[in-house]
Amino acid sequence: MKIENEFLIPFIGLKLGKHQFEFQINTKFFERYDYHEYENCDIQVGVVLDKKSTHLEINFKHKGTITVPCDLTTEMFDLPIKGKMNLIVKFGEEFNNDNEEILIVPHGEYQVDIAQYIYEMIVLSVPTKRVHPGVKDGTLKSEALDKLNNLTVKTTKEEDKKDNDIDPRWDKLKQLLTDK
C-alpha cells in the first residue's frame, strides 16, 4: 500500500489548537486496498486534529451511503452509514501502531497518514447483515423473496396443538406455587 499525499496531514507547521479537514471517499479509495465489497460509495469524512504540546488528538466522523447487495435477495441498495473514531498520536523512539487507539510516531516525523484509519472506520461501520429496506417493510418484490416464502416451514394445526398440550401433572405443581 503506497502512501497517498491526499491523506497525509502535516502537523509540524500547525499551531496549537483544533484544525479541521474534510475528505470525500469514493470507490477508488477502496480499490487501493483491493477491497471490492462496495459497488459504489459516497462518504464524507470529517477530521478534527487537536494539536497539543505533547501529543495529537484526531477525531474522525463519517456519514454517507454505500451500494451493497442485500444478503437475502442479492438486490443492490444504498445503505446509509455513519460512525466516529478517536485516535491519539504520541511521539516515541520508533513507529508503533499495535494499539488501535494510540499511534506512536518517531520524534522526527512531521506528518501522519490517516488513510488506514479512515478505511478501517468505514469498513467496521457497515453492518454484517445487510437487508434491503424493502424487505423489512414488505414493499420489495423479487424472485428470491418469493422463493424464500415458498420454502418456509409451515406448521400444521396438529403441531400447534402438541405445543399447547401440557401434561396435567405440571398444572398440579403450578398450583403448589400459587397456593402459598
PDB file of C-alpha atoms in Angstrom:
ATOM      1  CA  MET A   1       0.000   0.000   0.000  1.00  0.00           C
ATOM      2  CA  LYS A   2       1.626   3.229  -1.099  1.00  0.00           C
ATOM      3  CA  ILE A   3       1.183   6.437   0.845  1.00  0.00           C
ATOM      4  CA  GLU A   4      -1.257   8.875  -0.715  1.00  0.00           C
ATOM      5  CA  ASN A   5      -0.491  12.575  -0.330  1.00  0.00           C
ATOM      6  CA  GLU A   6      -4.201  13.310  -0.053  1.00  0.00           C
ATOM      7  CA  PHE A   7      -4.424  11.600   3.360  1.00  0.00           C
ATOM      8  CA  LEU A   8      -1.176  12.915   4.842  1.00  0.00           C
ATOM      9  CA  ILE A   9      -1.681  15.583   7.474  1.00  0.00           C
ATOM     10  CA  PRO A  10       1.435  17.679   8.074  1.00  0.00           C
ATOM     11  CA  PHE A  11       1.218  18.693  11.736  1.00  0.00           C
ATOM     12  CA  ILE A  12       4.616  20.310  12.163  1.00  0.00           C
ATOM     13  CA  GLY A  13       3.548  23.737  10.849  1.00  0.00           C
ATOM     14  CA  LEU A  14       0.191  23.826  12.632  1.00  0.00           C
ATOM     15  CA  LYS A  15      -0.421  25.995  15.677  1.00  0.00           C
ATOM     16  CA  LEU A  16      -1.653  24.509  18.933  1.00  0.00           C
ATOM     17  CA  GLY A  17      -5.413  24.005  18.873  1.00  0.00           C
ATOM     18  CA  LYS A  18      -8.045  22.436  16.645  1.00  0.00           C
ATOM     19  CA  HIS A  19      -7.759  22.098  12.865  1.00  0.00           C
ATOM     20  CA  GLN A  20     -10.446  20.659  10.574  1.00  0.00           C
ATOM     21  CA  PHE A  21     -10.009  18.584   7.418  1.00  0.00           C
ATOM     22  CA  GLU A  22     -12.651  17.207   5.031  1.00  0.00           C
ATOM     23  CA  PHE A  23     -12.298  14.175   2.762  1.00  0.00           C
ATOM     24  CA  GLN A  24     -14.635  12.782   0.107  1.00  0.00           C
ATOM     25  CA  ILE A  25     -14.385   8.988  -0.115  1.00  0.00           C
ATOM     26  CA  ASN A  26     -15.452   7.063  -3.216  1.00  0.00           C
ATOM     27  CA  THR A  27     -14.954   3.578  -4.643  1.00  0.00           C
ATOM     28  CA  LYS A  28     -11.405   4.324  -5.844  1.00  0.00           C
ATOM     29  CA  PHE A  29     -10.322   4.724  -2.227  1.00  0.00           C
ATOM     30  CA  PHE A  30     -11.266   1.099  -1.504  1.00  0.00           C
ATOM     31  CA  GLU A  31      -9.621  -0.152  -4.705  1.00  0.00           C
ATOM     32  CA  ARG A  32      -6.277   0.965  -3.237  1.00  0.00           C
ATOM     33  CA  TYR A  33      -6.836  -1.621  -0.517  1.00  0.00           C
ATOM     34  CA  ASP A  34      -8.036  -4.233  -3.024  1.00  0.00           C
ATOM     35  CA  TYR A  35     -11.442  -4.202  -1.289  1.00  0.00           C
ATOM     36  CA  HIS A  36     -14.294  -4.644  -3.777  1.00  0.00           C
ATOM     37  CA  GLU A  37     -17.219  -5.239  -1.398  1.00  0.00           C
ATOM     38  CA  TYR A  38     -18.990  -1.981  -2.291  1.00  0.00           C
ATOM     39  CA  GLU A  39     -20.268  -1.277  -5.780  1.00  0.00           C
ATOM     40  CA  ASN A  40     -20.478   2.471  -5.220  1.00  0.00           C
ATOM     41  CA  CYS A  41     -19.941   4.786  -2.279  1.00  0.00           C
ATOM     42  CA  ASP A  42     -20.264   8.436  -1.387  1.00  0.00           C
ATOM     43  CA  ILE A  43     -18.922   9.174   2.085  1.00  0.00           C
ATOM     44  CA  GLN A  44     -17.978  12.464   3.724  1.00  0.00           C
ATOM     45  CA  VAL A  45     -15.218  12.170   6.335  1.00  0.00           C
ATOM     46  CA  GLY A  46     -14.566  14.997   8.749  1.00  0.00           C
ATOM     47  CA  VAL A  47     -11.320  15.017  10.693  1.00  0.00           C
ATOM     48  CA  VAL A  48     -10.583  17.306  13.628  1.00  0.00           C
ATOM     49  CA  LEU A  49      -6.928  17.393  14.651  1.00  0.00           C
ATOM     50  CA  ASP A  50      -6.357  18.874  18.092  1.00  0.00           C
ATOM     51  CA  LYS A  51      -2.663  19.704  18.418  1.00  0.00           C
ATOM     52  CA  LYS A  52      -1.388  19.689  21.990  1.00  0.00           C
ATOM     53  CA  SER A  53       2.152  20.413  23.160  1.00  0.00           C
ATOM     54  CA  THR A  54       2.995  16.736  23.763  1.00  0.00           C
ATOM     55  CA  HIS A  55       0.608  14.797  21.502  1.00  0.00           C
ATOM     56  CA  LEU A  56      -2.125  14.998  18.861  1.00  0.00           C
ATOM     57  CA  GLU A  57      -5.765  14.028  19.220  1.00  0.00           C
ATOM     58  CA  ILE A  58      -7.525  13.112  15.976  1.00  0.00           C
ATOM     59  CA  ASN A  59     -11.305  12.700  15.875  1.00  0.00           C
ATOM     60  CA  PHE A  60     -12.845  11.099  12.795  1.00  0.00           C
ATOM     61  CA  LYS A  61     -16.528  11.258  11.780  1.00  0.00           C
ATOM     62  CA  HIS A  62     -18.065   9.874   8.641  1.00  0.00           C
ATOM     63  CA  LYS A  63     -21.508   9.836   7.077  1.00  0.00           C
ATOM     64  CA  GLY A  64     -22.695   8.696   3.676  1.00  0.00           C
ATOM     65  CA  THR A  65     -24.066   5.835   1.627  1.00  0.00           C
ATOM     66  CA  ILE A  66     -22.636   2.700   0.086  1.00  0.00           C
ATOM     67  CA  THR A  67     -24.223   0.499  -2.561  1.00  0.00           C
ATOM     68  CA  VAL A  68     -24.202  -3.120  -1.413  1.00  0.00           C
ATOM     69  CA  PRO A  69     -26.139  -6.299  -2.221  1.00  0.00           C
ATOM     70  CA  CYS A  70     -28.898  -7.419   0.114  1.00  0.00           C
ATOM     71  CA  ASP A  71     -27.951 -10.609   1.971  1.00  0.00           C
ATOM     72  CA  LEU A  72     -31.426 -12.083   1.429  1.00  0.00           C
ATOM     73  CA  THR A  73     -32.309 -11.085  -2.124  1.00  0.00           C
ATOM     74  CA  THR A  74     -28.965 -10.002  -3.679  1.00  0.00           C
ATOM     75  CA  GLU A  75     -30.708  -6.805  -4.836  1.00  0.00           C
ATOM     76  CA  MET A  76     -28.395  -3.776  -4.790  1.00  0.00           C
ATOM     77  CA  PHE A  77     -29.410  -0.901  -2.499  1.00  0.00           C
ATOM     78  CA  ASP A  78     -27.948   2.227  -0.925  1.00  0.00           C
ATOM     79  CA  LEU A  79     -27.103   1.612   2.718  1.00  0.00           C
ATOM     80  CA  PRO A  80     -26.673   4.718   4.887  1.00  0.00           C
ATOM     81  CA  ILE A  81     -23.695   4.510   7.242  1.00  0.00           C
ATOM     82  CA  LYS A  82     -22.186   6.747   9.862  1.00  0.00           C
ATOM     83  CA  GLY A  83     -19.641   6.451  12.611  1.00  0.00           C
ATOM     84  CA  LYS A  84     -16.844   8.032  14.539  1.00  0.00           C
ATOM     85  CA  MET A  85     -13.441   7.135  15.917  1.00  0.00           C
ATOM     86  CA  ASN A  86     -10.783   8.753  18.089  1.00  0.00           C
ATOM     87  CA  LEU A  87      -7.013   8.409  17.722  1.00  0.00           C
ATOM     88  CA  ILE A  88      -4.208   9.722  19.909  1.00  0.00           C
ATOM     89  CA  VAL A  89      -0.834  10.297  18.270  1.00  0.00           C
ATOM     90  CA  LYS A  90       2.137  10.258  20.629  1.00  0.00           C
ATOM     91  CA  PHE A  91       5.815  10.690  19.911  1.00  0.00           C
ATOM     92  CA  GLY A  92       8.345   7.986  20.756  1.00  0.00           C
ATOM     93  CA  GLU A  93      11.523   6.240  19.667  1.00  0.00           C
ATOM     94  CA  GLU A  94      10.007   4.195  16.842  1.00  0.00           C
ATOM     95  CA  PHE A  95       6.774   3.815  14.852  1.00  0.00           C
ATOM     96  CA  ASN A  96       4.182   1.629  16.606  1.00  0.00           C
ATOM     97  CA  ASN A  97       0.543   1.129  15.591  1.00  0.00           C
ATOM     98  CA  ASP A  98      -0.194  -2.026  17.614  1.00  0.00           C
ATOM     99  CA  ASN A  99      -2.883  -0.282  19.666  1.00  0.00           C
ATOM    100  CA  GLU A 100      -5.990   0.724  17.703  1.00  0.00           C
ATOM    101  CA  GLU A 101      -6.496   3.935  19.684  1.00  0.00           C
ATOM    102  CA  ILE A 102      -2.875   5.090  20.090  1.00  0.00           C
ATOM    103  CA  LEU A 103      -0.368   5.677  17.304  1.00  0.00           C
ATOM    104  CA  ILE A 104       3.277   6.261  18.182  1.00  0.00           C
ATOM    105  CA  VAL A 105       5.389   8.078  15.588  1.00  0.00           C
ATOM    106  CA  PRO A 106       9.140   8.801  15.782  1.00  0.00           C
ATOM    107  CA  HIS A 107      10.219  12.181  17.189  1.00  0.00           C
ATOM    108  CA  GLY A 108      11.480  13.485  13.828  1.00  0.00           C
ATOM    109  CA  GLU A 109       8.220  12.793  11.980  1.00  0.00           C
ATOM    110  CA  TYR A 110       6.353  15.817  10.614  1.00  0.00           C
ATOM    111  CA  GLN A 111       3.182  14.238   9.139  1.00  0.00           C
ATOM    112  CA  VAL A 112       0.728  11.453   9.856  1.00  0.00           C
ATOM    113  CA  ASP A 113      -1.012   9.188   7.315  1.00  0.00           C
ATOM    114  CA  ILE A 114      -4.687   8.700   8.228  1.00  0.00           C
ATOM    115  CA  ALA A 115      -5.818   6.654   5.200  1.00  0.00           C
ATOM    116  CA  GLN A 116      -5.693   3.296   7.014  1.00  0.00           C
ATOM    117  CA  TYR A 117      -7.747   4.655   9.909  1.00  0.00           C
ATOM    118  CA  ILE A 118     -10.400   6.058   7.559  1.00  0.00           C
ATOM    119  CA  TYR A 119     -10.556   2.707   5.756  1.00  0.00           C
ATOM    120  CA  GLU A 120     -10.981   0.720   8.979  1.00  0.00           C
ATOM    121  CA  MET A 121     -13.548   3.126  10.405  1.00  0.00           C
ATOM    122  CA  ILE A 122     -15.769   2.888   7.316  1.00  0.00           C
ATOM    123  CA  VAL A 123     -15.480  -0.877   6.865  1.00  0.00           C
ATOM    124  CA  LEU A 124     -16.242  -1.526  10.527  1.00  0.00           C
ATOM    125  CA  SER A 125     -19.308   0.735  10.464  1.00  0.00           C
ATOM    126  CA  VAL A 126     -21.053  -1.423   7.843  1.00  0.00           C
ATOM    127  CA  PRO A 127     -23.372  -3.985   9.480  1.00  0.00           C
ATOM    128  CA  THR A 128     -22.551  -7.646   8.968  1.00  0.00           C
ATOM    129  CA  LYS A 129     -26.114  -8.415   7.874  1.00  0.00           C
ATOM    130  CA  ARG A 130     -27.299  -6.052   5.171  1.00  0.00           C
ATOM    131  CA  VAL A 131     -31.033  -6.241   4.464  1.00  0.00           C
ATOM    132  CA  HIS A 132     -32.792  -4.172   1.807  1.00  0.00           C
ATOM    133  CA  PRO A 133     -35.268  -1.735   3.414  1.00  0.00           C
ATOM    134  CA  GLY A 134     -37.962  -3.054   1.047  1.00  0.00           C
ATOM    135  CA  VAL A 135     -37.652  -6.489   2.656  1.00  0.00           C
ATOM    136  CA  LYS A 136     -38.259  -5.058   6.120  1.00  0.00           C
ATOM    137  CA  ASP A 137     -41.385  -3.092   5.164  1.00  0.00           C
ATOM    138  CA  GLY A 138     -42.666  -5.624   2.588  1.00  0.00           C
ATOM    139  CA  THR A 139     -42.542  -3.373  -0.486  1.00  0.00           C
ATOM    140  CA  LEU A 140     -39.748  -5.203  -2.340  1.00  0.00           C
ATOM    141  CA  LYS A 141     -40.877  -7.776  -4.885  1.00  0.00           C
ATOM    142  CA  SER A 142     -38.221 -10.182  -6.137  1.00  0.00           C
ATOM    143  CA  GLU A 143     -37.853 -13.779  -7.233  1.00  0.00           C
ATOM    144  CA  ALA A 144     -35.566 -14.539  -4.295  1.00  0.00           C
ATOM    145  CA  LEU A 145     -38.165 -13.394  -1.745  1.00  0.00           C
ATOM    146  CA  ASP A 146     -40.897 -15.391  -3.497  1.00  0.00           C
ATOM    147  CA  LYS A 147     -38.685 -18.480  -3.406  1.00  0.00           C
ATOM    148  CA  LEU A 148     -37.878 -17.928   0.298  1.00  0.00           C
ATOM    149  CA  ASN A 149     -41.570 -17.571   1.113  1.00  0.00           C
ATOM    150  CA  ASN A 150     -42.370 -20.802  -0.759  1.00  0.00           C
ATOM    151  CA  LEU A 151     -39.658 -22.688   1.130  1.00  0.00           C
ATOM    152  CA  THR A 152     -40.574 -21.541   4.631  1.00  0.00           C
ATOM    153  CA  VAL A 153     -41.627 -24.269   7.021  1.00  0.00           C
ATOM    154  CA  LYS A 154     -45.329 -24.136   7.695  1.00  0.00           C
ATOM    155  CA  THR A 155     -46.654 -25.547  10.962  1.00  0.00           C
ATOM    156  CA  THR A 156     -49.791 -27.615  10.954  1.00  0.00           C
ATOM    157  CA  LYS A 157     -52.652 -27.367  13.420  1.00  0.00           C
ATOM    158  CA  GLU A 158     -51.627 -30.701  14.968  1.00  0.00           C
ATOM    159  CA  GLU A 159     -48.115 -29.399  15.700  1.00  0.00           C
ATOM    160  CA  ASP A 160     -49.557 -26.246  17.260  1.00  0.00           C
ATOM    161  CA  LYS A 161     -51.876 -28.385  19.373  1.00  0.00           C
ATOM    162  CA  LYS A 162     -48.940 -30.532  20.560  1.00  0.00           C
ATOM    163  CA  ASP A 163     -47.107 -27.402  21.643  1.00  0.00           C
ATOM    164  CA  ASN A 164     -50.159 -26.200  23.561  1.00  0.00           C
ATOM    165  CA  ASP A 165     -50.890 -29.563  25.212  1.00  0.00           C
ATOM    166  CA  ILE A 166     -49.251 -29.590  28.609  1.00  0.00           C
ATOM    167  CA  ASP A 167     -49.014 -32.550  30.869  1.00  0.00           C
ATOM    168  CA  PRO A 168     -51.704 -32.120  33.585  1.00  0.00           C
ATOM    169  CA  ARG A 169     -49.160 -33.002  36.278  1.00  0.00           C
ATOM    170  CA  TRP A 170     -47.476 -29.651  35.642  1.00  0.00           C
ATOM    171  CA  ASP A 171     -50.742 -27.864  36.414  1.00  0.00           C
ATOM    172  CA  LYS A 172     -50.845 -29.513  39.844  1.00  0.00           C
ATOM    173  CA  LEU A 173     -47.259 -28.418  40.506  1.00  0.00           C
ATOM    174  CA  LYS A 174     -48.053 -24.862  39.481  1.00  0.00           C
ATOM    175  CA  GLN A 175     -50.937 -24.841  41.943  1.00  0.00           C
ATOM    176  CA  LEU A 176     -48.461 -25.555  44.731  1.00  0.00           C
ATOM    177  CA  LEU A 177     -46.627 -22.337  43.881  1.00  0.00           C
ATOM    178  CA  THR A 178     -49.766 -20.220  43.853  1.00  0.00           C
ATOM    179  CA  ASP A 179     -51.350 -21.752  46.981  1.00  0.00           C
ATOM    180  CA  LYS A 180     -48.798 -20.212  49.351  1.00  0.00           C
TER     181      LYS A 180
END
